[in-house]
PDB file of C-alpha atoms in Angstrom:
ATOM      1  CA  MET A  12     -21.333  -2.983 -11.753  1.00 72.00           C
ATOM      2  CA  GLU A  13     -21.431   1.199 -11.426  1.00 70.00           C
ATOM      3  CA  LYS A  14     -24.862   0.408 -12.905  1.00 74.00           C
ATOM      4  CA  ARG A  15     -26.459  -2.483 -11.370  1.00 87.00           C
ATOM      5  CA  PHE A  16     -24.664  -2.236  -7.639  1.00 94.00           C
ATOM      6  CA  LYS A  17     -26.584  -1.124  -5.127  1.00 95.00           C
ATOM      7  CA  THR A  18     -25.417  -0.543  -1.397  1.00 96.00           C
ATOM      8  CA  TRP A  19     -27.607   0.401   1.561  1.00 97.00           C
ATOM      9  CA  THR A  20     -26.306   2.462   4.723  1.00 96.00           C
ATOM     10  CA  TYR A  21     -28.458   1.647   7.695  1.00 97.00           C
ATOM     11  CA  LYS A  22     -29.488   5.070   9.085  1.00 96.00           C
ATOM     12  CA  GLU A  23     -29.547   3.807  12.793  1.00 95.00           C
ATOM     13  CA  GLY A  24     -27.658   5.926  15.331  1.00 91.00           C
ATOM     14  CA  ASP A  25     -26.276   9.114  15.906  1.00 88.00           C
ATOM     15  CA  VAL A  26     -22.273  10.975  15.553  1.00 85.00           C
ATOM     16  CA  PRO A  27     -20.770  10.836  17.064  1.00 81.00           C
ATOM     17  CA  LEU A  28     -20.448   6.780  17.560  1.00 82.00           C
ATOM     18  CA  VAL A  29     -21.916   6.180  13.727  1.00 90.00           C
ATOM     19  CA  HIS A  30     -22.507   8.141  10.400  1.00 91.00           C
ATOM     20  CA  TYR A  31     -19.242   9.766  10.973  1.00 87.00           C
ATOM     21  CA  GLY A  32     -15.620   9.405  10.714  1.00 87.00           C
ATOM     22  CA  PRO A  33     -12.248  11.272  10.150  1.00 88.00           C
ATOM     23  CA  VAL A  34     -11.932  12.142   7.003  1.00 91.00           C
ATOM     24  CA  ASN A  35      -8.239  13.966   7.477  1.00 92.00           C
ATOM     25  CA  ASN A  36      -4.646  12.092   8.627  1.00 90.00           C
ATOM     26  CA  ILE A  37      -3.981   8.017   8.585  1.00 87.00           C
ATOM     27  CA  TYR A  38      -7.174   6.630   8.826  1.00 85.00           C
ATOM     28  CA  ALA A  39      -9.243   8.838   6.678  1.00 90.00           C
ATOM     29  CA  ILE A  40      -9.962   6.927   4.263  1.00 92.00           C
ATOM     30  CA  GLU A  41     -12.622   4.954   6.015  1.00 89.00           C
ATOM     31  CA  GLY A  42     -14.128   8.687   6.907  1.00 91.00           C
ATOM     32  CA  GLN A  43     -13.695   9.310   3.087  1.00 94.00           C
ATOM     33  CA  PHE A  44     -16.149   6.631   2.501  1.00 94.00           C
ATOM     34  CA  LEU A  45     -18.197   6.386   5.064  1.00 93.00           C
ATOM     35  CA  ASP A  46     -18.831  10.157   3.759  1.00 93.00           C
ATOM     36  CA  GLU A  47     -19.229   9.180   0.258  1.00 94.00           C
ATOM     37  CA  LEU A  48     -21.961   6.653   0.860  1.00 93.00           C
ATOM     38  CA  GLU A  49     -23.879   9.054   3.474  1.00 92.00           C
ATOM     39  CA  ARG A  50     -23.932  11.950   1.214  1.00 90.00           C
ATOM     40  CA  GLY A  51     -25.831   9.523  -1.296  1.00 82.00           C
ATOM     41  CA  LYS A  52     -24.869  10.776  -4.711  1.00 83.00           C
ATOM     42  CA  SER A  53     -23.391   7.882  -6.031  1.00 88.00           C
ATOM     43  CA  GLN A  54     -25.004   5.621  -8.388  1.00 89.00           C
ATOM     44  CA  LEU A  55     -23.897   2.871  -5.847  1.00 92.00           C
ATOM     45  CA  VAL A  56     -26.408   3.597  -3.422  1.00 94.00           C
ATOM     46  CA  ALA A  57     -29.688   2.180  -2.586  1.00 95.00           C
ATOM     47  CA  HIS A  58     -32.739   4.057  -1.803  1.00 91.00           C
ATOM     48  CA  HIS A  59     -34.250   1.599   0.001  1.00 95.00           C
ATOM     49  CA  PRO A  60     -33.414  -1.459   1.271  1.00 96.00           C
ATOM     50  CA  ASP A  61     -34.907  -3.605  -0.495  1.00 96.00           C
ATOM     51  CA  GLU A  62     -32.233  -2.224  -4.101  1.00 95.00           C
ATOM     52  CA  ALA A  63     -29.845  -3.290  -2.164  1.00 96.00           C
ATOM     53  CA  HIS A  64     -27.402  -6.033  -2.582  1.00 95.00           C
ATOM     54  CA  VAL A  65     -24.944  -5.688  -0.317  1.00 96.00           C
ATOM     55  CA  PHE A  66     -25.667  -3.511   3.538  1.00 97.00           C
ATOM     56  CA  TYR A  67     -23.199  -1.376   5.064  1.00 96.00           C
ATOM     57  CA  LEU A  68     -22.794  -0.590   9.263  1.00 94.00           C
ATOM     58  CA  PRO A  69     -22.019   3.325   9.145  1.00 93.00           C
ATOM     59  CA  ILE A  70     -19.717   2.929  12.275  1.00 88.00           C
ATOM     60  CA  SER A  71     -16.068   4.442  12.282  1.00 84.00           C
ATOM     61  CA  ILE A  72     -13.582   2.295  14.517  1.00 79.00           C
ATOM     62  CA  THR A  73     -11.062   5.112  14.431  1.00 78.00           C
ATOM     63  CA  ARG A  74     -13.875   8.056  15.582  1.00 79.00           C
ATOM     64  CA  ILE A  75     -14.821   5.231  18.426  1.00 78.00           C
ATOM     65  CA  VAL A  76     -11.279   4.743  19.302  1.00 77.00           C
ATOM     66  CA  GLN A  77     -10.590   8.706  19.420  1.00 76.00           C
ATOM     67  CA  TYR A  78     -14.564   9.701  21.145  1.00 75.00           C
ATOM     68  CA  MET A  79     -14.023   6.557  23.476  1.00 72.00           C
ATOM     69  CA  TYR A  80     -10.121   6.356  24.677  1.00 69.00           C
ATOM     70  CA  THR A  81      -9.351   9.906  24.864  1.00 65.00           C
ATOM     71  CA  PRO A  82      -7.581   9.930  27.104  1.00 59.00           C
ATOM     72  CA  PRO A  83      -6.511   6.617  26.021  1.00 58.00           C
ATOM     73  CA  VAL A  84      -7.170   5.205  29.887  1.00 57.00           C
ATOM     74  CA  ASN A  85      -7.359   0.962  29.998  1.00 60.00           C
ATOM     75  CA  TYR A  86      -7.848   0.683  26.649  1.00 56.00           C
ATOM     76  CA  THR A  87      -9.520  -2.774  25.868  1.00 63.00           C
ATOM     77  CA  ALA A  88     -11.169  -4.010  22.304  1.00 66.00           C
ATOM     78  CA  ASN A  89     -14.147  -5.566  24.739  1.00 72.00           C
ATOM     79  CA  TYR A  90     -16.041  -2.144  24.681  1.00 73.00           C
ATOM     80  CA  LEU A  91     -15.416  -1.702  21.117  1.00 76.00           C
ATOM     81  CA  GLU A  92     -16.530  -4.463  19.852  1.00 78.00           C
ATOM     82  CA  ARG A  93     -19.751  -4.985  22.171  1.00 81.00           C
ATOM     83  CA  LEU A  94     -21.470  -1.532  20.784  1.00 83.00           C
ATOM     84  CA  VAL A  95     -20.474  -2.824  17.023  1.00 85.00           C
ATOM     85  CA  THR A  96     -22.391  -6.156  18.186  1.00 87.00           C
ATOM     86  CA  ASP A  97     -25.411  -3.497  19.797  1.00 89.00           C
ATOM     87  CA  TYR A  98     -25.504  -1.920  16.674  1.00 91.00           C
ATOM     88  CA  VAL A  99     -25.410  -5.293  15.063  1.00 91.00           C
ATOM     89  CA  LEU A 100     -28.312  -6.905  16.928  1.00 92.00           C
ATOM     90  CA  VAL A 101     -29.973  -4.121  16.856  1.00 95.00           C
ATOM     91  CA  ILE A 102     -30.581  -4.001  12.807  1.00 95.00           C
ATOM     92  CA  ALA A 103     -31.053  -7.953  13.053  1.00 94.00           C
ATOM     93  CA  ASP A 104     -33.931  -7.433  15.071  1.00 96.00           C
ATOM     94  CA  LYS A 105     -35.559  -4.635  13.108  1.00 96.00           C
ATOM     95  CA  TYR A 106     -34.699  -5.723   9.470  1.00 96.00           C
ATOM     96  CA  PRO A 107     -34.450  -9.099   7.674  1.00 96.00           C
ATOM     97  CA  TYR A 108     -31.148  -8.323   6.062  1.00 96.00           C
ATOM     98  CA  TRP A 109     -28.417 -10.196   7.781  1.00 94.00           C
ATOM     99  CA  ASN A 110     -30.528 -12.363   9.277  1.00 93.00           C
ATOM    100  CA  ARG A 111     -31.412 -14.044   5.664  1.00 93.00           C
ATOM    101  CA  SER A 112     -27.486 -14.328   4.785  1.00 92.00           C
ATOM    102  CA  SER A 113     -26.122 -14.109   8.672  1.00 91.00           C
ATOM    103  CA  GLY A 114     -24.581 -11.087   7.783  1.00 92.00           C
ATOM    104  CA  ALA A 115     -22.573 -12.566   4.759  1.00 93.00           C
ATOM    105  CA  ASP A 116     -23.914  -9.224   2.499  1.00 95.00           C
ATOM    106  CA  HIS A 117     -23.332  -6.980   5.182  1.00 95.00           C
ATOM    107  CA  PHE A 118     -19.515  -4.984   5.890  1.00 93.00           C
ATOM    108  CA  LEU A 119     -17.910  -2.352   7.815  1.00 86.00           C
ATOM    109  CA  ALA A 120     -14.476  -1.055   7.850  1.00 71.00           C
ATOM    110  CA  PRO A 121     -12.438  -1.805   9.556  1.00 60.00           C
ATOM    111  CA  GLY A 122     -12.958  -5.242  11.132  1.00 55.00           C
ATOM    112  CA  ILE A 123     -14.769  -6.906  14.610  1.00 58.00           C
ATOM    113  CA  SER A 124     -14.782 -10.302  15.378  1.00 53.00           C
ATOM    114  CA  THR A 125     -13.766 -11.680  18.652  1.00 52.00           C
ATOM    115  CA  VAL A 126     -16.664 -11.035  21.384  1.00 53.00           C
ATOM    116  CA  THR A 127     -19.231 -13.461  19.495  1.00 63.00           C
ATOM    117  CA  PRO A 128     -17.095 -14.483  16.134  1.00 67.00           C
ATOM    118  CA  ASP A 129     -20.322 -16.601  15.399  1.00 71.00           C
ATOM    119  CA  LEU A 130     -22.047 -13.568  14.927  1.00 71.00           C
ATOM    120  CA  TYR A 131     -18.871 -12.507  12.252  1.00 74.00           C
ATOM    121  CA  LYS A 132     -18.207 -15.390  10.824  1.00 82.00           C
ATOM    122  CA  ASN A 133     -19.559 -14.448   7.599  1.00 87.00           C
ATOM    123  CA  PHE A 134     -19.879 -10.847   7.967  1.00 87.00           C
ATOM    124  CA  ILE A 135     -17.553  -8.371   4.717  1.00 92.00           C
ATOM    125  CA  ARG A 136     -14.608  -7.186   7.271  1.00 90.00           C
ATOM    126  CA  VAL A 137     -12.378  -4.084   4.934  1.00 92.00           C
ATOM    127  CA  LEU A 138      -9.493  -2.710   6.421  1.00 90.00           C
ATOM    128  CA  CYS A 139      -6.666  -1.564   6.214  1.00 91.00           C
ATOM    129  CA  ASN A 140      -4.755  -4.301   8.625  1.00 90.00           C
ATOM    130  CA  ALA A 141      -5.044  -6.337   6.163  1.00 93.00           C
ATOM    131  CA  ASN A 142      -2.331  -9.583   8.406  1.00 94.00           C
ATOM    132  CA  THR A 143      -3.496 -13.121   7.758  1.00 94.00           C
ATOM    133  CA  SER A 144      -1.746 -13.690  11.038  1.00 92.00           C
ATOM    134  CA  GLU A 145      -4.938 -11.702  12.744  1.00 87.00           C
ATOM    135  CA  ARG A 146      -7.807 -14.230  10.575  1.00 86.00           C
ATOM    136  CA  PHE A 147      -7.859 -11.782   7.475  1.00 90.00           C
ATOM    137  CA  HIS A 148      -9.134 -14.097   4.972  1.00 91.00           C
ATOM    138  CA  PRO A 149      -8.683 -12.995   1.421  1.00 93.00           C
ATOM    139  CA  MET A 150     -11.183 -14.446  -0.121  1.00 91.00           C
ATOM    140  CA  ARG A 151     -14.162 -12.572   2.051  1.00 91.00           C
ATOM    141  CA  ASP A 152     -11.905  -9.750   3.936  1.00 93.00           C
ATOM    142  CA  ILE A 153     -11.328  -6.883   2.030  1.00 95.00           C
ATOM    143  CA  SER A 154      -7.409  -4.375   2.436  1.00 95.00           C
ATOM    144  CA  LEU A 155      -8.314  -1.319   2.212  1.00 94.00           C
ATOM    145  CA  PRO A 156      -5.483   1.075   1.133  1.00 95.00           C
ATOM    146  CA  GLU A 157      -3.697   3.656   4.154  1.00 95.00           C
ATOM    147  CA  VAL A 158      -3.771   7.244   2.775  1.00 95.00           C
ATOM    148  CA  ASN A 159      -2.401   9.737   4.894  1.00 94.00           C
ATOM    149  CA  ILE A 160      -4.950  12.859   3.754  1.00 95.00           C
ATOM    150  CA  PRO A 161      -3.446  16.425   4.762  1.00 93.00           C
ATOM    151  CA  PRO A 162      -5.982  18.910   5.552  1.00 92.00           C
ATOM    152  CA  GLY A 163      -8.151  20.432   2.866  1.00 90.00           C
ATOM    153  CA  LYS A 164      -6.526  17.116   0.053  1.00 93.00           C
ATOM    154  CA  LEU A 165      -7.805  13.869  -1.290  1.00 93.00           C
ATOM    155  CA  GLY A 166      -4.308  12.576  -0.682  1.00 93.00           C
ATOM    156  CA  PRO A 167      -0.594  13.370  -1.619  1.00 93.00           C
ATOM    157  CA  PRO A 168       0.887  15.325  -4.359  1.00 92.00           C
ATOM    158  CA  HIS A 169       1.713  13.695  -7.658  1.00 92.00           C
ATOM    159  CA  LEU A 170       4.984  14.568  -8.049  1.00 90.00           C
ATOM    160  CA  ASP A 171       6.279  11.946 -11.534  1.00 84.00           C
ATOM    161  CA  LYS A 172       9.822  12.023 -12.684  1.00 92.00           C
ATOM    162  CA  PRO A 173      11.075  10.100 -15.614  1.00 93.00           C
ATOM    163  CA  PRO A 174      13.597   7.121 -14.881  1.00 94.00           C
ATOM    164  CA  ASN A 175      16.841   9.102 -15.543  1.00 93.00           C
ATOM    165  CA  HIS A 176      15.814  11.815 -13.388  1.00 94.00           C
ATOM    166  CA  ARG A 177      16.086   9.652 -10.135  1.00 96.00           C
ATOM    167  CA  HIS A 178      19.068  10.101  -8.578  1.00 94.00           C
ATOM    168  CA  ILE A 179      18.372   8.060  -5.081  1.00 94.00           C
ATOM    169  CA  LEU A 180      18.472   3.995  -5.131  1.00 93.00           C
ATOM    170  CA  ALA A 181      16.335   3.764  -2.402  1.00 95.00           C
ATOM    171  CA  PHE A 182      14.500   6.192   0.353  1.00 96.00           C
ATOM    172  CA  PHE A 183      12.549   6.041   3.439  1.00 97.00           C
ATOM    173  CA  VAL A 184      12.334   7.994   6.335  1.00 96.00           C
ATOM    174  CA  GLY A 185       9.412   6.820   9.472  1.00 95.00           C
ATOM    175  CA  ARG A 186       9.325   6.791  13.243  1.00 93.00           C
ATOM    176  CA  GLU A 187      10.862   3.201  14.432  1.00 92.00           C
ATOM    177  CA  SER A 188       8.040   1.217  15.227  1.00 92.00           C
ATOM    178  CA  GLY A 189       7.306  -2.075  15.145  1.00 92.00           C
ATOM    179  CA  TYR A 190      10.004  -5.089  14.283  1.00 94.00           C
ATOM    180  CA  MET A 191      10.047  -4.403  10.547  1.00 95.00           C
ATOM    181  CA  ARG A 192      11.367  -1.277  10.680  1.00 96.00           C
ATOM    182  CA  THR A 193      13.629  -2.272  13.709  1.00 96.00           C
ATOM    183  CA  LEU A 194      15.089  -4.390  11.308  1.00 96.00           C
ATOM    184  CA  LEU A 195      15.318  -2.046   8.331  1.00 96.00           C
ATOM    185  CA  PHE A 196      17.149   1.111  10.329  1.00 96.00           C
ATOM    186  CA  ASN A 197      19.725  -1.672  11.946  1.00 95.00           C
ATOM    187  CA  SER A 198      20.927  -2.662   8.669  1.00 94.00           C
ATOM    188  CA  TRP A 199      20.376   0.497   6.827  1.00 94.00           C
ATOM    189  CA  GLU A 200      20.025   3.567   8.527  1.00 90.00           C
ATOM    190  CA  GLU A 201      22.244   6.387   7.162  1.00 83.00           C
ATOM    191  CA  ASN A 202      24.831   4.130   5.975  1.00 81.00           C
ATOM    192  CA  ASP A 203      24.382   3.516   2.695  1.00 88.00           C
ATOM    193  CA  ASN A 204      24.234   6.825  -0.211  1.00 87.00           C
ATOM    194  CA  ASP A 205      22.353   4.497  -1.980  1.00 91.00           C
ATOM    195  CA  ILE A 206      19.668   3.190   0.153  1.00 94.00           C
ATOM    196  CA  GLN A 207      18.314   6.730   2.022  1.00 95.00           C
ATOM    197  CA  VAL A 208      16.848   5.532   5.513  1.00 96.00           C
ATOM    198  CA  TYR A 209      15.677   7.860   7.877  1.00 95.00           C
ATOM    199  CA  GLU A 210      13.893   8.220  11.328  1.00 94.00           C
ATOM    200  CA  HIS A 211      13.998  11.651  11.140  1.00 93.00           C
ATOM    201  CA  LEU A 212      14.155  13.472   7.453  1.00 93.00           C
ATOM    202  CA  PRO A 213      17.160  15.880   7.185  1.00 91.00           C
ATOM    203  CA  ARG A 214      16.417  19.732   7.044  1.00 91.00           C
ATOM    204  CA  ASN A 215      17.757  19.615   3.157  1.00 91.00           C
ATOM    205  CA  LYS A 216      15.742  17.295   1.689  1.00 92.00           C
ATOM    206  CA  SER A 217      11.715  17.629   0.806  1.00 94.00           C
ATOM    207  CA  TYR A 218       9.883  14.554   1.989  1.00 95.00           C
ATOM    208  CA  SER A 219       8.180  13.859  -1.499  1.00 94.00           C
ATOM    209  CA  GLU A 220      10.468  15.446  -3.703  1.00 95.00           C
ATOM    210  CA  SER A 221      12.659  12.660  -1.801  1.00 96.00           C
ATOM    211  CA  MET A 222       9.724   9.569  -3.314  1.00 97.00           C
ATOM    212  CA  ALA A 223       9.767  11.387  -6.704  1.00 96.00           C
ATOM    213  CA  ASP A 224      14.137  11.306  -6.447  1.00 96.00           C
ATOM    214  CA  SER A 225      14.036   7.701  -5.729  1.00 96.00           C
ATOM    215  CA  ARG A 226      13.948   4.842  -7.906  1.00 95.00           C
ATOM    216  CA  PHE A 227      12.432   2.412  -4.794  1.00 96.00           C
ATOM    217  CA  CYS A 228      10.341   3.423  -2.020  1.00 97.00           C
ATOM    218  CA  LEU A 229      10.776   1.623   0.993  1.00 97.00           C
ATOM    219  CA  CYS A 230       7.640   0.643   2.451  1.00 98.00           C
ATOM    220  CA  PRO A 231       7.809  -1.487   5.491  1.00 97.00           C
ATOM    221  CA  SER A 232       5.062  -1.947   7.609  1.00 96.00           C
ATOM    222  CA  GLY A 233       4.675  -0.577  11.090  1.00 94.00           C
ATOM    223  CA  TRP A 234       2.461  -1.620  14.143  1.00 92.00           C
ATOM    224  CA  GLU A 235       0.300  -2.802  11.802  1.00 92.00           C
ATOM    225  CA  VAL A 236       1.211  -4.755   8.334  1.00 95.00           C
ATOM    226  CA  ALA A 237      -0.025  -2.043   5.882  1.00 94.00           C
ATOM    227  CA  SER A 238       1.565   1.447   4.931  1.00 94.00           C
ATOM    228  CA  PRO A 239       0.227   4.321   3.339  1.00 95.00           C
ATOM    229  CA  ARG A 240       3.739   4.439   1.689  1.00 96.00           C
ATOM    230  CA  ILE A 241       2.599   2.366  -1.135  1.00 97.00           C
ATOM    231  CA  VAL A 242       0.389   4.963  -2.212  1.00 97.00           C
ATOM    232  CA  GLU A 243       2.958   7.497  -1.609  1.00 97.00           C
ATOM    233  CA  ALA A 244       4.933   6.187  -4.050  1.00 97.00           C
ATOM    234  CA  ILE A 245       2.558   4.935  -6.333  1.00 97.00           C
ATOM    235  CA  ALA A 246       1.400   9.035  -6.905  1.00 97.00           C
ATOM    236  CA  ALA A 247       5.747   9.956  -7.201  1.00 97.00           C
ATOM    237  CA  GLY A 248       6.138   7.201 -10.214  1.00 97.00           C
ATOM    238  CA  CYS A 249       8.715   5.305  -7.404  1.00 97.00           C
ATOM    239  CA  VAL A 250       8.214   1.279  -7.871  1.00 97.00           C
ATOM    240  CA  PRO A 251       6.904   1.266  -3.983  1.00 97.00           C
ATOM    241  CA  VAL A 252       9.194  -2.156  -1.839  1.00 96.00           C
ATOM    242  CA  ILE A 253       6.473  -3.762   0.241  1.00 97.00           C
ATOM    243  CA  ILE A 254       8.417  -5.081   3.608  1.00 97.00           C
ATOM    244  CA  SER A 255       6.382  -7.322   5.224  1.00 96.00           C
ATOM    245  CA  ASP A 256       5.040 -10.645   6.437  1.00 96.00           C
ATOM    246  CA  TYR A 257       1.880 -11.483   5.796  1.00 95.00           C
ATOM    247  CA  TYR A 258       0.428  -8.659   4.458  1.00 97.00           C
ATOM    248  CA  VAL A 259      -2.385  -8.838   1.513  1.00 97.00           C
ATOM    249  CA  LEU A 260      -2.335  -6.076  -1.034  1.00 98.00           C
ATOM    250  CA  PRO A 261      -5.495  -4.074  -1.880  1.00 98.00           C
ATOM    251  CA  PHE A 262      -7.251  -4.946  -4.572  1.00 97.00           C
ATOM    252  CA  SER A 263      -4.882  -8.161  -5.385  1.00 96.00           C
ATOM    253  CA  GLU A 264      -7.624  -9.779  -6.862  1.00 95.00           C
ATOM    254  CA  VAL A 265      -7.570  -7.650 -10.007  1.00 96.00           C
ATOM    255  CA  LEU A 266      -3.807  -5.764  -9.371  1.00 97.00           C
ATOM    256  CA  ASP A 267      -0.634  -8.363 -10.055  1.00 98.00           C
ATOM    257  CA  TRP A 268       1.526  -6.302  -7.649  1.00 98.00           C
ATOM    258  CA  SER A 269       4.672  -8.427  -8.653  1.00 96.00           C
ATOM    259  CA  LYS A 270       4.531  -6.754 -11.964  1.00 96.00           C
ATOM    260  CA  PHE A 271       5.193  -3.001 -10.408  1.00 97.00           C
ATOM    261  CA  SER A 272       6.145  -3.956  -6.360  1.00 96.00           C
ATOM    262  CA  VAL A 273       9.184  -5.911  -5.145  1.00 95.00           C
ATOM    263  CA  HIS A 274       8.537  -7.207  -1.806  1.00 95.00           C
ATOM    264  CA  VAL A 275      10.556  -8.143   0.547  1.00 95.00           C
ATOM    265  CA  PRO A 276      10.247 -10.645   3.861  1.00 95.00           C
ATOM    266  CA  SER A 277      11.650  -9.766   7.305  1.00 94.00           C
ATOM    267  CA  ASN A 278      14.102 -12.414   6.761  1.00 95.00           C
ATOM    268  CA  LYS A 279      15.955 -10.404   3.580  1.00 95.00           C
ATOM    269  CA  ILE A 280      15.964  -7.113   4.583  1.00 96.00           C
ATOM    270  CA  SER A 281      19.999  -6.940   4.736  1.00 94.00           C
ATOM    271  CA  GLU A 282      19.786  -8.264   1.292  1.00 93.00           C
ATOM    272  CA  ILE A 283      17.712  -5.718   0.101  1.00 92.00           C
ATOM    273  CA  LYS A 284      21.067  -4.065  -2.022  1.00 91.00           C
ATOM    274  CA  ARG A 285      21.783  -7.179  -3.402  1.00 90.00           C
ATOM    275  CA  ILE A 286      18.030  -7.730  -4.577  1.00 87.00           C
ATOM    276  CA  TRP A 287      18.110  -4.789  -6.494  1.00 84.00           C
ATOM    277  CA  LYS A 288      21.410  -4.780  -7.930  1.00 83.00           C
ATOM    278  CA  ALA A 289      20.396  -7.912  -9.618  1.00 86.00           C
ATOM    279  CA  VAL A 290      17.076  -6.352 -10.904  1.00 86.00           C
ATOM    280  CA  PRO A 291      17.716  -5.406 -14.457  1.00 92.00           C
ATOM    281  CA  ILE A 292      17.317  -2.378 -15.912  1.00 93.00           C
ATOM    282  CA  ASN A 293      14.656  -3.085 -18.379  1.00 95.00           C
ATOM    283  CA  ARG A 294      12.347  -5.086 -15.930  1.00 95.00           C
ATOM    284  CA  TYR A 295      13.012  -1.615 -13.844  1.00 95.00           C
ATOM    285  CA  LEU A 296      11.721   0.121 -16.232  1.00 96.00           C
ATOM    286  CA  GLU A 297       8.928  -2.046 -17.283  1.00 97.00           C
ATOM    287  CA  MET A 298       7.842  -1.968 -13.151  1.00 97.00           C
ATOM    288  CA  GLN A 299       8.728   1.613 -13.433  1.00 96.00           C
ATOM    289  CA  LYS A 300       6.042   2.402 -16.424  1.00 97.00           C
ATOM    290  CA  ARG A 301       3.672   0.044 -15.000  1.00 97.00           C
ATOM    291  CA  VAL A 302       3.439   1.965 -11.818  1.00 97.00           C
ATOM    292  CA  ARG A 303       2.965   5.264 -13.495  1.00 96.00           C
ATOM    293  CA  GLN A 304      -0.185   3.783 -15.141  1.00 95.00           C
ATOM    294  CA  LEU A 305      -1.329   3.139 -11.636  1.00 96.00           C
ATOM    295  CA  PRO A 306      -2.450   6.843  -9.920  1.00 95.00           C
ATOM    296  CA  ARG A 307      -6.423   6.388 -11.334  1.00 95.00           C
ATOM    297  CA  HIS A 308      -6.680   3.491  -9.515  1.00 97.00           C
ATOM    298  CA  PHE A 309      -5.497   4.939  -5.921  1.00 97.00           C
ATOM    299  CA  VAL A 310      -6.900   8.927  -6.198  1.00 97.00           C
ATOM    300  CA  ILE A 311      -9.210   9.861  -4.409  1.00 96.00           C
ATOM    301  CA  ASN A 312     -12.006  11.642  -5.864  1.00 95.00           C
ATOM    302  CA  ARG A 313     -15.454  13.092  -4.719  1.00 93.00           C
ATOM    303  CA  PRO A 314     -17.777  12.049  -5.639  1.00 92.00           C
ATOM    304  CA  ALA A 315     -16.078   9.246  -6.631  1.00 94.00           C
ATOM    305  CA  LYS A 316     -15.362   8.816 -10.254  1.00 93.00           C
ATOM    306  CA  PRO A 317     -14.899   5.366 -12.351  1.00 93.00           C
ATOM    307  CA  TYR A 318     -11.580   2.959 -11.491  1.00 95.00           C
ATOM    308  CA  ASP A 319     -10.368   5.865  -8.432  1.00 97.00           C
ATOM    309  CA  LEU A 320     -10.045   4.043  -5.417  1.00 97.00           C
ATOM    310  CA  LEU A 321     -13.428   4.570  -3.778  1.00 96.00           C
ATOM    311  CA  ASN A 322     -14.363   2.895  -6.925  1.00 96.00           C
ATOM    312  CA  MET A 323     -11.767   0.175  -6.596  1.00 97.00           C
ATOM    313  CA  ILE A 324     -13.953  -0.943  -3.233  1.00 96.00           C
ATOM    314  CA  PHE A 325     -17.108  -1.242  -4.329  1.00 95.00           C
ATOM    315  CA  HIS A 326     -15.448  -3.151  -6.845  1.00 95.00           C
ATOM    316  CA  SER A 327     -13.627  -5.183  -4.828  1.00 96.00           C
ATOM    317  CA  ILE A 328     -16.794  -4.971  -2.414  1.00 96.00           C
ATOM    318  CA  TRP A 329     -18.696  -6.607  -5.433  1.00 95.00           C
ATOM    319  CA  LEU A 330     -16.777  -9.459  -5.746  1.00 94.00           C
ATOM    320  CA  ARG A 331     -17.151 -10.883  -2.663  1.00 93.00           C
ATOM    321  CA  TRP A 332     -21.009 -10.041  -3.073  1.00 93.00           C
ATOM    322  CA  LEU A 333     -20.827 -12.325  -6.025  1.00 91.00           C
ATOM    323  CA  ASN A 334     -20.084 -15.371  -3.658  1.00 83.00           C
ATOM    324  CA  VAL A 335     -23.011 -14.879  -1.296  1.00 79.00           C
ATOM    325  CA  ARG A 336     -26.161 -17.202  -1.596  1.00 71.00           C
ATOM    326  CA  LEU A 337     -29.426 -15.901  -0.309  1.00 68.00           C
ATOM    327  CA  PRO A 338     -31.891 -18.798   0.542  1.00 62.00           C
ATOM    328  CA  LEU A 339     -34.929 -18.800  -2.180  1.00 53.00           C
ATOM    329  CA  LEU A 340     -37.877 -17.309  -0.739  1.00 46.00           C
ATOM    330  CA  SER A 341     -41.166 -18.987  -0.842  1.00 44.00           C
ATOM    331  CA  SER A 342     -44.172 -17.969  -3.214  1.00 38.00           C
TER     332      SER A 342
END
């Protein structure tokens, strides 16, 4: 893939609405990916659109929301989606690439679809909120890992510890956002020594160290299905517990999440401890061993390196492109 697959980034538009995205904090993966392509140093970047296999719209939805809806008064997605639609109409009028495939070899992170659904029905959406109940299509769209990137860094700290040094069965700290976390707090908040669930981290505890001290790290959905705690758990060598409904996990086309994580649907949250107690120690050790092999796929490098997180995103796009069939050109 690295030697042949090429991506063209459209040059139309100006900052701050295009060609720029946040590279820190909760949605920073969007900006990091955009910046990787904009810098043009990757061997996956095409130097002319005729060389490209896929085409990227360099629009940061996060940046547009920050720019257009600050302060957040009368928020409606219509304005956002019309802006993206206008951009598509510009490049469709100027170049032949969108029209020849009806957008099937074009992608944007994250997704748009509701204002003019016919315009986007073939479009590849790359988004963190990979929710099948909200029209995410796993065969076409791509689940983007959510990474909370601190300023001056490229991801969470790596604090791996061997299993016999992990004295906490399960750990979570976070706000009560969304019904999944309400169920989690109702069942487990500060009422079990083995399962440590907090809305606010006690002063005598370190967030990263507590994850590294845990066998299982709880990764419940919030307002959206994705959680940055999945990548944080992997960085800490902690088996992720995916507490969600309708979530398509990142890179599921190549990673078998059942081998290194536990999935708990909303109707089983109260049974979490029973589920884990039933996991044989040998199975846990095998899962934890596999988690320790995963960081290379969830670490961000700039520039991107083979098999790292940015490269894995490109690989997912490449797999979708393999299903694109362009019309034959007449001679």
